[in-house]
Amino acid sequence: MYDARDIEKKWQDRWEASKIFEANPDPKKEKKFMTIPYPYASGPTHIGHGRSDVNGDVFARYYRAKGYNVLLPMAFHITGTPVLAISSSIERNDDKMLERMRSYVSLHTSNKQKVEKVVKSFTDPWNVVKYFSETIKIDLKSIGMSIDWRREFTTGDKLYNKFIEWQFLKMKNEGYIEKGNYPILFCPRCNNAVGEDDIANGDELDLNINEFTCIKFPFEDGFLVPATLRPETIFGATNLWINPKGIYVYALVNGEKWIISDEATSLLRTQGKNIEILEKFEGKNLIGKKVKAIHNNAELPILPGTFVDTSTATGVVYSVPGHAPYDYIALIDLQKNDKLLNQFHLSKNEISEIQPINIIELKEFDDFPAKIYCEKFEVQSQDDKEKLDKATVANYKNEFYNGFLNEKCGKYNQKPVQEAVKLVINDLIQDGQAAKIYIPITRALKCRCGEKIFVTILQDQWFLNFNAADWKKKALECLNRLEIIPKKYRQNFVNVFHWLEKRPCARKRGLGTKLPFDKNWIIESLSDSTIYMSFYTIIHIINRNKIEADQLIPEVFDFVFLEKGDVIKISQLSEIPKNVLSEMREEFSYWYPVDHRHTAIMHISNHLSFYIFHHAGIFPEKYWPRMITLIEPLIVEGQKMGKSKGNLISLAEIREKYSTDLFRFYISHGADLGVSMDWREKKIQSVSSHIDKFYSFVKDNITKSKEIDLKIEDIESDYSKLILSKMIKSFMNAANALKNFNLRKYLQIGFYETFNLIQEFKKNAENESEFIVVLSILIPDWLKLLSLTIPHVCEELWEYAGMEGFVSNTLWGDFNEKYIDQDIENEYDYISNIIKDILNIQKIAKTQNNDKIFIYTSPRWKIDALKIIISKKGDFDLILTEFKKNSEVMKNKQLIPFIKAQIKNRVWETTYQDIEEEELIKKFINLIEKRVGRPIVLNSSCDPTGKALKANPFKPAIYIGD
RNA sequence: GCGGGAAUUGCCAAGUCUGGUCAAAGGCGCUGGACUCAGAAUCCAGUCUCGUAGGAGUCCGGGGGUUCAAAUCCCCUUUCCCGCACCA
């Protein structure tokens, strides 16, 4: 056993003191710029982050071991609302948030008073940021990350703001940014846009917004205005529905006279419409009157519909009984209901003449879809809300994805419904026959402040337009050159790129950087994190030279990143010394582009895509990213990890509960990149004992080797040479697995396979001194190999073995490749196969205790024949022709069956081993006897069952008997 | 729905790109043995079916195809997982 905590602290401190992970440009060395996304500083990091962090660190250490100059930097993300949400919740003493923050802070201190003090300080957002960035840094150091911390920053720093301002000015100049209207959720009391964090139960509710089209049916001197999600069905409208008991109004809406429900007026007001209510009245007053259709001259009656909800949209519905189950059933209800007809003085004849109109062609539907779906879901009346909702969804889905409008729809004839919806909306709005309103999908959304949330329309929202100019083309080109591992994710990127259209890139509140050309806006959190890797290359120079934010004028970044402008002029403008500007430019051009970015697949459709777009849009090709590796998410005991589930494991706990090397090993070996990792407590415990064993085994052998005065050159036994050869080969295989970033395979071979091999060898080794010497050759390479994953243990053993410097800083070299001896390995494989066969026979056949084992090697003629078969690559005719040259051989009756059998086995494809079988068996006879526990008799004339005849080359015959 | 991914022998999981060396790595579990008073741990052996001779048969979600040869390539199908925009 060893004390992990001590060892880890010791080496982490030494690494820091010796600055071995601080990377500086070195023109003589090839560079690798490796990045992992920076963590969000609103809470502690957990093992999910830990997986990508450790992966990234292992890759960085791998690059170092291969001789690259490696930069692995880290910073903190604080942009947006989460930090503000923490502060405001603490401010108003929100119990849940207080509890959460207490538990977070308790991870790093057990002093309750201190916890309370820290949590109280969170009323200031910057204290939140400061606290979490500091503790996350502690956590990252504690898991052995080989980070150059000189380059740390937060996205709220003034210096960073200047950098992002430059980025957005640049994007604006390129034409990637534009203004437009945008509907968002809004809280009138907070007078703010609201997101998931601000909404009660926001994480569980559907926060999407529905876009309704209000259609203006001419009525009297104004319009009766129903709202719909399906404006394409306007061609199938037969009547309108009004709730007779509802309160409706005549109102001037932006100067036009509309009839809508009373409740709808406040909704329209919030969406920027100017409303003046002229008169309120009950819905029943409208019943029986008629509106004019908008697509032809038909007159549509206004009928009573109790299902109409005046608080939804405009409180007016137009009826499409052919395609809407609600409308269909309401029509049937009315036609049957004489009482109701009488009550509203409606003509029974007229109403019963109303027929659904079919406007959508649907395969295999010979009746109105609304009718079919009503029957399918057994709808009885318009009050069967539950069934009607289901029928409506099913009906709509089918029509939307499979339907085509028919000849009744004029110029939209034969258009797929999916397409027609957009066309109809655009045309109606263009012609002034409709307007849009927006309504949250979830009704009665409440802000955390208690106020009801509604949708408002931002008139001047800033968007990134991914379709602007040739931006997308460039991004696709960048993607084309980019290596994506595992490959299976590439298609995903391609599809996302095509799907990306516009993205709002600024918000009204939150931490971050103000839009340089419109200071009312703050750049949104994903948009300010796309090219930040370039900032790592210069931030330490900015800090070291005490450059102020004001000095970071756009010209500075143009010069550093884009090689534009005159250094003397820029130096004068910015008051940054010329040599500092040049240093920044040189450092940037040394490290850029990012060679390797590693993160989780969930970022493909947002961050990683923006990462590529923004690089492609801003930087010249030579600075475009080179490679992305991806991991699937981490789950805990088969369950998603989450705050609400209470199964979140933070990195701070790792340090206490397990050990860093154990964590690093387990998380690296637990799953391949493209597979989700299941964290299992039981498993991690068994890995723990494996590492302990490894440590003691290596340490013991180092101790022993110090007492033995023998040189590797003095090694004599073939078995020792075999050990060396096999182990070195395994090292190389393990190292090869890393070339493809296959961590699991690397550890499977580099740790388990080698460890098993070495233990088997130890058991069978004849000469212990030789074994120890062999190990002393192997151990340094083994430590180098494993130091990527378990660096602390390896450093400790490295030091114990008396090696120079840090193993973390040592090149791999060729792992003593010169000791690989294929001949010895072939011989050993041959003997192993014989032993395996004997054991197999012993298992099946009931042999006696006093049995001997007879081995018969292949007769000479078979070996000769085999050579011919192999030389002719199994072509039967050619082989026979060859044999016919020698009539003696052809007399052998066993020849043809032998040839056929060998052809069937495709022997020419297996490596032909040039082995003298009898000699070899003699040489290893002791080993064989030891393993099978019986005496061996080789090529004896005693052969009671005629086995000797069956001996084949490299497959000697075996007989067990006495 | 759109887009992406996955399905392997009790469970987890390699292998699939690049077809043959694949009854198919490794781990867990289980069975037997060693050690032990006993348990834990550790070590050894076995773990699709059949087999008193190193073998044979069947098998990689289901169905079809290509090939001398398919877990691997092609087509169809079923089931499951993930992403879908102002949320970091």
XYZ file of N, CA and C (backbone and C1' of nucleotides) in Angstrom, chain A residues 40 77 79 81-82 182 194-195 401 487-488 492 495 499 501-504 507 525-526 605-606 640 672 675 683 693 744 748 763 837 840-841 844-845 906 947 956-960, chain B residues 1-6 11-15 17-18 20-21 25-29 41-47 51-56 68-69 81-88:
430
model
N -17.745 26.233 -16.584
C -18.586 27.352 -16.210
C -18.459 27.568 -14.705
N -15.502 30.233 -17.780
C -16.614 30.816 -18.492
C -17.605 31.361 -17.472
N -20.071 33.929 -18.689
C -21.020 34.737 -19.445
C -22.465 34.282 -19.273
N -26.528 34.317 -17.742
C -27.371 34.570 -16.569
C -27.161 33.657 -15.358
N -26.592 32.464 -15.500
C -26.564 31.574 -14.334
C -25.944 32.198 -13.085
N -37.654 39.108 -33.085
C -37.509 37.812 -32.445
C -38.425 37.703 -31.237
N -36.695 36.296 -20.016
C -36.434 35.233 -19.049
C -36.057 33.935 -19.757
N -35.202 33.174 -19.090
C -34.787 31.878 -19.625
C -35.088 30.804 -18.607
N -46.730 15.687 -42.394
C -45.578 15.010 -42.986
C -45.904 14.250 -44.248
N -14.938 8.724 -36.065
C -15.399 9.192 -37.366
C -16.908 9.262 -37.469
N -17.586 8.419 -36.700
C -19.037 8.304 -36.876
C -19.770 9.620 -36.644
N -22.965 13.952 -38.454
C -23.715 14.797 -37.547
C -23.375 16.283 -37.753
N -24.777 17.653 -41.078
C -26.208 17.956 -41.021
C -26.511 19.208 -40.211
N -28.354 22.760 -41.348
C -29.578 23.147 -40.641
C -29.454 24.540 -40.010
N -29.321 28.244 -39.375
C -29.743 29.388 -40.167
C -29.338 30.681 -39.480
N -30.133 30.998 -38.450
C -29.871 32.243 -37.732
C -29.820 31.940 -36.258
N -29.027 32.692 -35.553
C -28.974 32.520 -34.115
C -28.839 33.877 -33.447
N -29.772 34.192 -32.538
C -29.630 35.434 -31.786
C -28.314 35.375 -31.017
N -28.019 39.275 -25.746
C -29.165 39.305 -24.846
C -29.193 40.645 -24.139
N -23.755 33.791 -24.374
C -22.648 33.022 -23.805
C -22.007 32.018 -24.759
N -22.739 31.503 -25.721
C -22.064 30.587 -26.635
C -21.317 31.353 -27.715
N -23.868 20.216 -31.847
C -24.859 21.055 -32.533
C -24.785 22.510 -32.098
N -23.968 22.830 -31.109
C -23.839 24.237 -30.782
C -22.362 24.658 -30.713
N -28.553 8.769 -15.470
C -28.025 10.080 -15.806
C -27.588 10.788 -14.533
N -14.441 3.412 -24.285
C -13.843 4.053 -25.455
C -14.468 5.428 -25.654
N -18.322 5.862 -26.687
C -19.253 5.043 -25.919
C -19.505 5.736 -24.590
N -16.771 -1.300 -9.473
C -15.692 -1.443 -10.432
C -14.476 -0.619 -10.007
N -1.478 -3.061 -6.379
C -0.618 -4.214 -6.696
C 0.510 -3.825 -7.634
N -8.737 3.075 -23.879
C -9.102 1.808 -23.256
C -8.134 0.709 -23.672
N -5.625 -1.410 -21.512
C -5.869 -2.848 -21.546
C -4.553 -3.577 -21.804
N 6.473 -16.408 -12.547
C 6.199 -17.751 -12.037
C 7.080 -18.791 -12.714
N -2.477 -28.035 -26.431
C -3.101 -29.238 -26.986
C -3.085 -30.378 -25.980
N -5.546 -29.856 -23.315
C -6.878 -30.043 -23.873
C -7.255 -31.524 -23.935
N -6.309 -32.338 -24.410
C -6.582 -33.774 -24.514
C -6.746 -34.373 -23.119
N -10.253 -33.821 -21.887
C -11.342 -34.573 -22.508
C -11.221 -36.059 -22.255
N -10.004 -36.573 -22.513
C -9.796 -38.011 -22.361
C -9.499 -38.299 -20.899
N -5.987 -22.951 -45.944
C -5.348 -21.742 -46.486
C -3.999 -21.473 -45.816
N -0.909 -42.711 -34.093
C -1.007 -41.249 -34.085
C 0.067 -40.576 -34.939
N 2.480 -31.199 -34.149
C 2.904 -32.577 -33.898
C 1.746 -33.410 -33.345
N 1.820 -34.723 -33.605
C 0.796 -35.612 -33.074
C 1.106 -35.912 -31.614
N 0.034 -36.160 -30.869
C 0.200 -36.399 -29.432
C -0.546 -37.670 -29.075
N 0.096 -38.529 -28.264
C -0.606 -39.694 -27.745
C -0.329 -39.765 -26.248
N -1.395 -39.995 -25.490
C -1.220 -40.119 -24.044
C -1.522 -41.554 -23.643
P -41.729 9.115 -36.417
O -41.769 10.686 -36.771
C -42.574 11.140 -37.852
C -42.157 12.538 -38.202
C -40.676 12.676 -38.557
O -40.488 12.433 -39.936
C -41.245 14.308 -36.948
P -39.163 11.753 -40.459
O -38.087 12.911 -40.259
C -38.132 14.091 -41.049
C -37.076 15.054 -40.591
C -35.691 14.449 -40.423
O -35.016 14.314 -41.658
C -36.183 15.748 -38.528
P -34.107 13.034 -41.890
O -32.862 13.330 -40.956
C -32.018 14.440 -41.235
C -31.048 14.632 -40.112
C -30.292 13.384 -39.672
O -29.261 13.019 -40.550
C -31.032 14.536 -37.770
P -28.859 11.494 -40.679
O -28.081 11.232 -39.317
C -26.811 11.844 -39.099
C -26.370 11.613 -37.686
C -26.167 10.168 -37.279
O -24.952 9.635 -37.765
C -27.352 11.274 -35.584
P -24.862 8.097 -38.090
O -24.816 7.431 -36.651
C -23.731 7.686 -35.772
C -24.053 7.186 -34.393
C -24.257 5.682 -34.258
O -23.040 4.985 -34.225
C -25.944 6.809 -33.064
P -22.990 3.492 -34.760
O -23.779 2.707 -33.620
C -23.173 2.482 -32.354
C -24.181 1.918 -31.396
C -24.625 0.484 -31.655
O -23.705 -0.440 -31.125
C -26.510 1.826 -31.232
P -27.362 -11.090 -21.332
O -26.703 -10.121 -20.256
C -27.514 -9.430 -19.294
C -26.618 -8.611 -18.394
C -25.694 -7.639 -19.117
O -26.346 -6.427 -19.419
C -24.428 -8.875 -17.562
P -25.884 -5.617 -20.713
O -24.437 -5.087 -20.315
C -24.291 -4.022 -19.386
C -22.825 -3.734 -19.159
C -22.016 -3.363 -20.392
O -22.198 -2.026 -20.794
C -20.807 -4.918 -19.123
P -22.160 -1.655 -22.343
O -20.746 -2.230 -22.805
C -19.531 -1.621 -22.338
C -18.349 -2.446 -22.797
C -18.144 -2.507 -24.301
O -17.458 -1.355 -24.739
C -17.967 -4.682 -23.391
P -17.255 -1.113 -26.292
O -16.132 -2.188 -26.652
C -15.296 -1.963 -27.721
C -14.166 -2.957 -27.703
C -13.771 -3.436 -29.089
O -12.957 -2.480 -29.721
C -13.854 -5.265 -27.618
P -13.456 -1.820 -31.069
O -13.377 -3.044 -32.070
C -12.168 -3.784 -32.196
C -12.458 -5.127 -32.789
C -13.208 -5.099 -34.111
O -12.308 -4.900 -35.178
C -14.107 -6.775 -32.675
P -14.894 -3.772 -41.777
O -14.578 -2.242 -42.045
C -15.566 -1.405 -42.622
C -15.094 0.022 -42.555
C -13.774 0.285 -43.260
O -14.005 0.493 -44.650
C -13.746 1.291 -41.127
P -12.765 0.338 -45.645
O -12.396 -1.195 -45.560
C -11.523 -1.787 -46.512
C -10.631 -2.775 -45.805
C -11.390 -3.669 -44.828
O -11.014 -5.018 -45.025
C -9.554 -2.602 -43.743
P -11.693 -10.547 -41.398
O -11.479 -12.036 -41.937
C -12.519 -12.999 -41.745
C -12.034 -14.376 -42.099
C -10.735 -14.789 -41.434
O -10.966 -16.056 -40.850
C -10.648 -15.169 -43.778
P -11.255 -16.315 -39.448
O -9.801 -16.386 -38.784
C -9.242 -17.633 -38.444
C -7.897 -17.362 -37.849
C -7.880 -16.281 -36.774
O -8.401 -16.713 -35.539
C -6.055 -16.002 -38.189
P -13.257 -14.473 -26.632
O -12.143 -13.474 -26.084
C -10.823 -13.571 -26.615
C -10.054 -12.316 -26.326
C -10.035 -11.851 -24.879
O -9.132 -12.602 -24.094
C -10.388 -10.005 -26.285
P -9.555 -13.035 -22.666
O -9.752 -11.644 -21.922
C -8.649 -10.773 -21.696
C -9.157 -9.479 -21.113
C -10.069 -9.647 -19.907
O -9.330 -9.830 -18.717
C -11.075 -8.165 -21.436
P -9.947 -10.705 -17.572
O -11.051 -9.734 -16.968
C -10.666 -8.483 -16.398
C -11.893 -7.660 -16.095
C -12.906 -8.339 -15.185
O -12.548 -8.206 -13.826
C -14.021 -7.402 -17.042
P -12.933 -9.349 -12.816
O -14.520 -9.189 -12.704
C -15.080 -8.024 -12.120
C -16.582 -8.026 -12.293
C -17.315 -9.231 -11.712
O -17.494 -9.107 -10.317
C -18.145 -8.789 -13.873
P -17.442 -10.412 -9.415
O -18.722 -11.229 -9.891
C -20.034 -10.731 -9.627
C -21.048 -11.586 -10.348
C -20.984 -13.070 -10.025
O -21.689 -13.376 -8.831
C -21.091 -12.783 -12.360
P -13.922 -10.935 -2.101
O -12.351 -10.682 -2.045
C -11.850 -9.356 -1.883
C -10.368 -9.399 -1.655
C -9.568 -10.123 -2.732
O -9.295 -9.286 -3.838
C -8.891 -10.895 -0.608
P -9.285 -9.912 -5.297
O -7.998 -10.832 -5.284
C -6.702 -10.262 -5.092
C -5.693 -11.359 -4.887
C -5.660 -12.422 -5.973
O -4.909 -11.989 -7.098
C -5.655 -13.483 -3.867
P -5.382 -12.442 -8.539
O -4.817 -13.924 -8.625
C -3.420 -14.176 -8.492
C -3.188 -15.651 -8.328
C -3.851 -16.526 -9.378
O -3.093 -16.564 -10.585
C -4.273 -17.431 -7.251
P -3.845 -16.740 -11.958
O -4.193 -18.288 -11.938
C -3.163 -19.261 -11.954
C -3.771 -20.641 -11.897
C -4.873 -20.916 -12.905
O -4.358 -21.232 -14.181
C -5.571 -21.656 -10.789
P -5.180 -20.807 -15.471
O -6.384 -21.852 -15.447
C -6.127 -23.239 -15.671
C -7.377 -24.036 -15.440
C -8.591 -23.620 -16.263
O -8.533 -24.120 -17.579
C -9.247 -23.954 -14.028
P -9.264 -23.314 -18.749
O -10.809 -23.585 -18.461
C -11.343 -24.895 -18.606
C -12.753 -24.939 -18.079
C -13.745 -24.005 -18.748
O -14.198 -24.517 -19.979
C -14.024 -23.889 -16.419
P -14.611 -23.497 -21.143
O -15.945 -22.824 -20.593
C -17.111 -23.613 -20.353
C -18.174 -22.757 -19.707
C -18.492 -21.472 -20.452
O -19.406 -21.720 -21.507
C -18.251 -21.004 -18.158
P -22.252 -35.417 -24.764
O -20.896 -35.617 -25.563
C -20.810 -36.601 -26.592
C -19.427 -36.573 -27.196
C -18.282 -36.864 -26.233
O -18.141 -38.257 -26.035
C -17.717 -35.027 -27.635
P -17.874 -38.813 -24.590
O -16.323 -39.174 -24.626
C -15.324 -38.181 -24.741
C -13.991 -38.843 -24.427
C -13.535 -39.831 -25.492
O -12.547 -39.182 -26.286
C -13.357 -40.765 -23.272
P -12.786 -38.951 -27.808
O -11.485 -38.106 -28.111
C -11.473 -36.680 -27.929
C -10.135 -36.189 -28.394
C -9.781 -36.667 -29.799
O -9.253 -35.584 -30.529
C -8.106 -37.306 -28.257
P -10.263 -34.614 -31.348
O -9.584 -33.188 -31.133
C -9.771 -32.504 -29.897
C -8.648 -31.547 -29.637
C -8.070 -30.874 -30.878
O -8.803 -29.688 -31.107
C -6.313 -31.784 -29.572
P -8.801 -28.923 -32.555
O -9.996 -29.685 -33.266
C -9.743 -30.742 -34.184
C -10.941 -31.642 -34.236
C -12.247 -30.969 -34.668
O -12.299 -30.842 -36.078
C -12.672 -32.265 -32.762
P -13.116 -29.602 -36.727
O -14.631 -30.017 -36.465
C -15.203 -31.114 -37.156
C -16.584 -31.405 -36.625
C -17.586 -30.259 -36.735
O -18.151 -30.189 -38.023
C -17.690 -31.168 -34.572
P -17.659 -16.619 -55.539
O -17.379 -17.628 -54.336
C -17.708 -19.016 -54.445
C -17.052 -19.769 -53.316
C -17.298 -19.175 -51.939
O -18.525 -19.630 -51.399
C -14.997 -19.607 -52.201
P -19.457 -18.644 -50.589
O -18.519 -18.250 -49.356
C -18.291 -19.204 -48.320
C -17.392 -18.608 -47.278
C -17.909 -17.329 -46.643
O -18.795 -17.637 -45.593
C -15.635 -17.075 -47.239
P -35.252 4.722 -25.007
O -33.807 5.336 -25.240
C -32.758 5.108 -24.297
C -31.473 5.693 -24.825
C -31.519 7.170 -25.175
O -31.392 7.985 -24.036
C -30.483 5.997 -26.935
P -32.143 9.399 -24.020
O -31.157 10.310 -24.882
C -29.804 10.505 -24.481
C -29.042 11.186 -25.601
C -29.637 12.495 -26.096
O -29.291 13.577 -25.257
C -29.065 11.151 -27.945
P -30.278 14.838 -25.162
O -29.961 15.594 -26.529
C -28.719 16.266 -26.700
C -28.693 16.926 -28.058
C -29.872 17.846 -28.355
O -29.666 19.135 -27.824
C -29.557 16.389 -30.179
P -30.930 20.028 -27.426
O -31.623 20.295 -28.823
C -31.081 21.250 -29.730
C -31.951 21.329 -30.948
C -33.410 21.704 -30.695
O -33.563 23.109 -30.543
C -33.317 19.884 -32.180
P -34.851 23.693 -29.815
O -34.313 25.127 -29.400
C -33.209 25.244 -28.521
C -32.286 26.316 -29.032
C -32.971 27.621 -29.392
O -33.072 28.416 -28.236
C -31.439 26.995 -31.083
P -34.423 28.946 -27.699
O -33.951 29.884 -26.522
C -32.875 29.494 -25.681
C -31.898 30.641 -25.530
C -32.564 32.017 -25.382
O -32.498 32.431 -24.021
C -31.011 32.000 -27.211
P -33.328 31.634 -22.942
O -32.452 30.370 -22.545
C -31.112 30.530 -22.147
C -30.598 29.208 -21.644
C -29.084 29.092 -21.652
O -28.529 29.699 -20.501
C -30.012 27.152 -22.615
P -27.632 30.964 -20.742
O -26.491 30.707 -19.642
C -25.189 30.414 -20.073
C -24.844 29.006 -19.644
C -23.505 28.530 -20.143
O -22.474 28.953 -19.272
C -25.128 26.901 -20.611
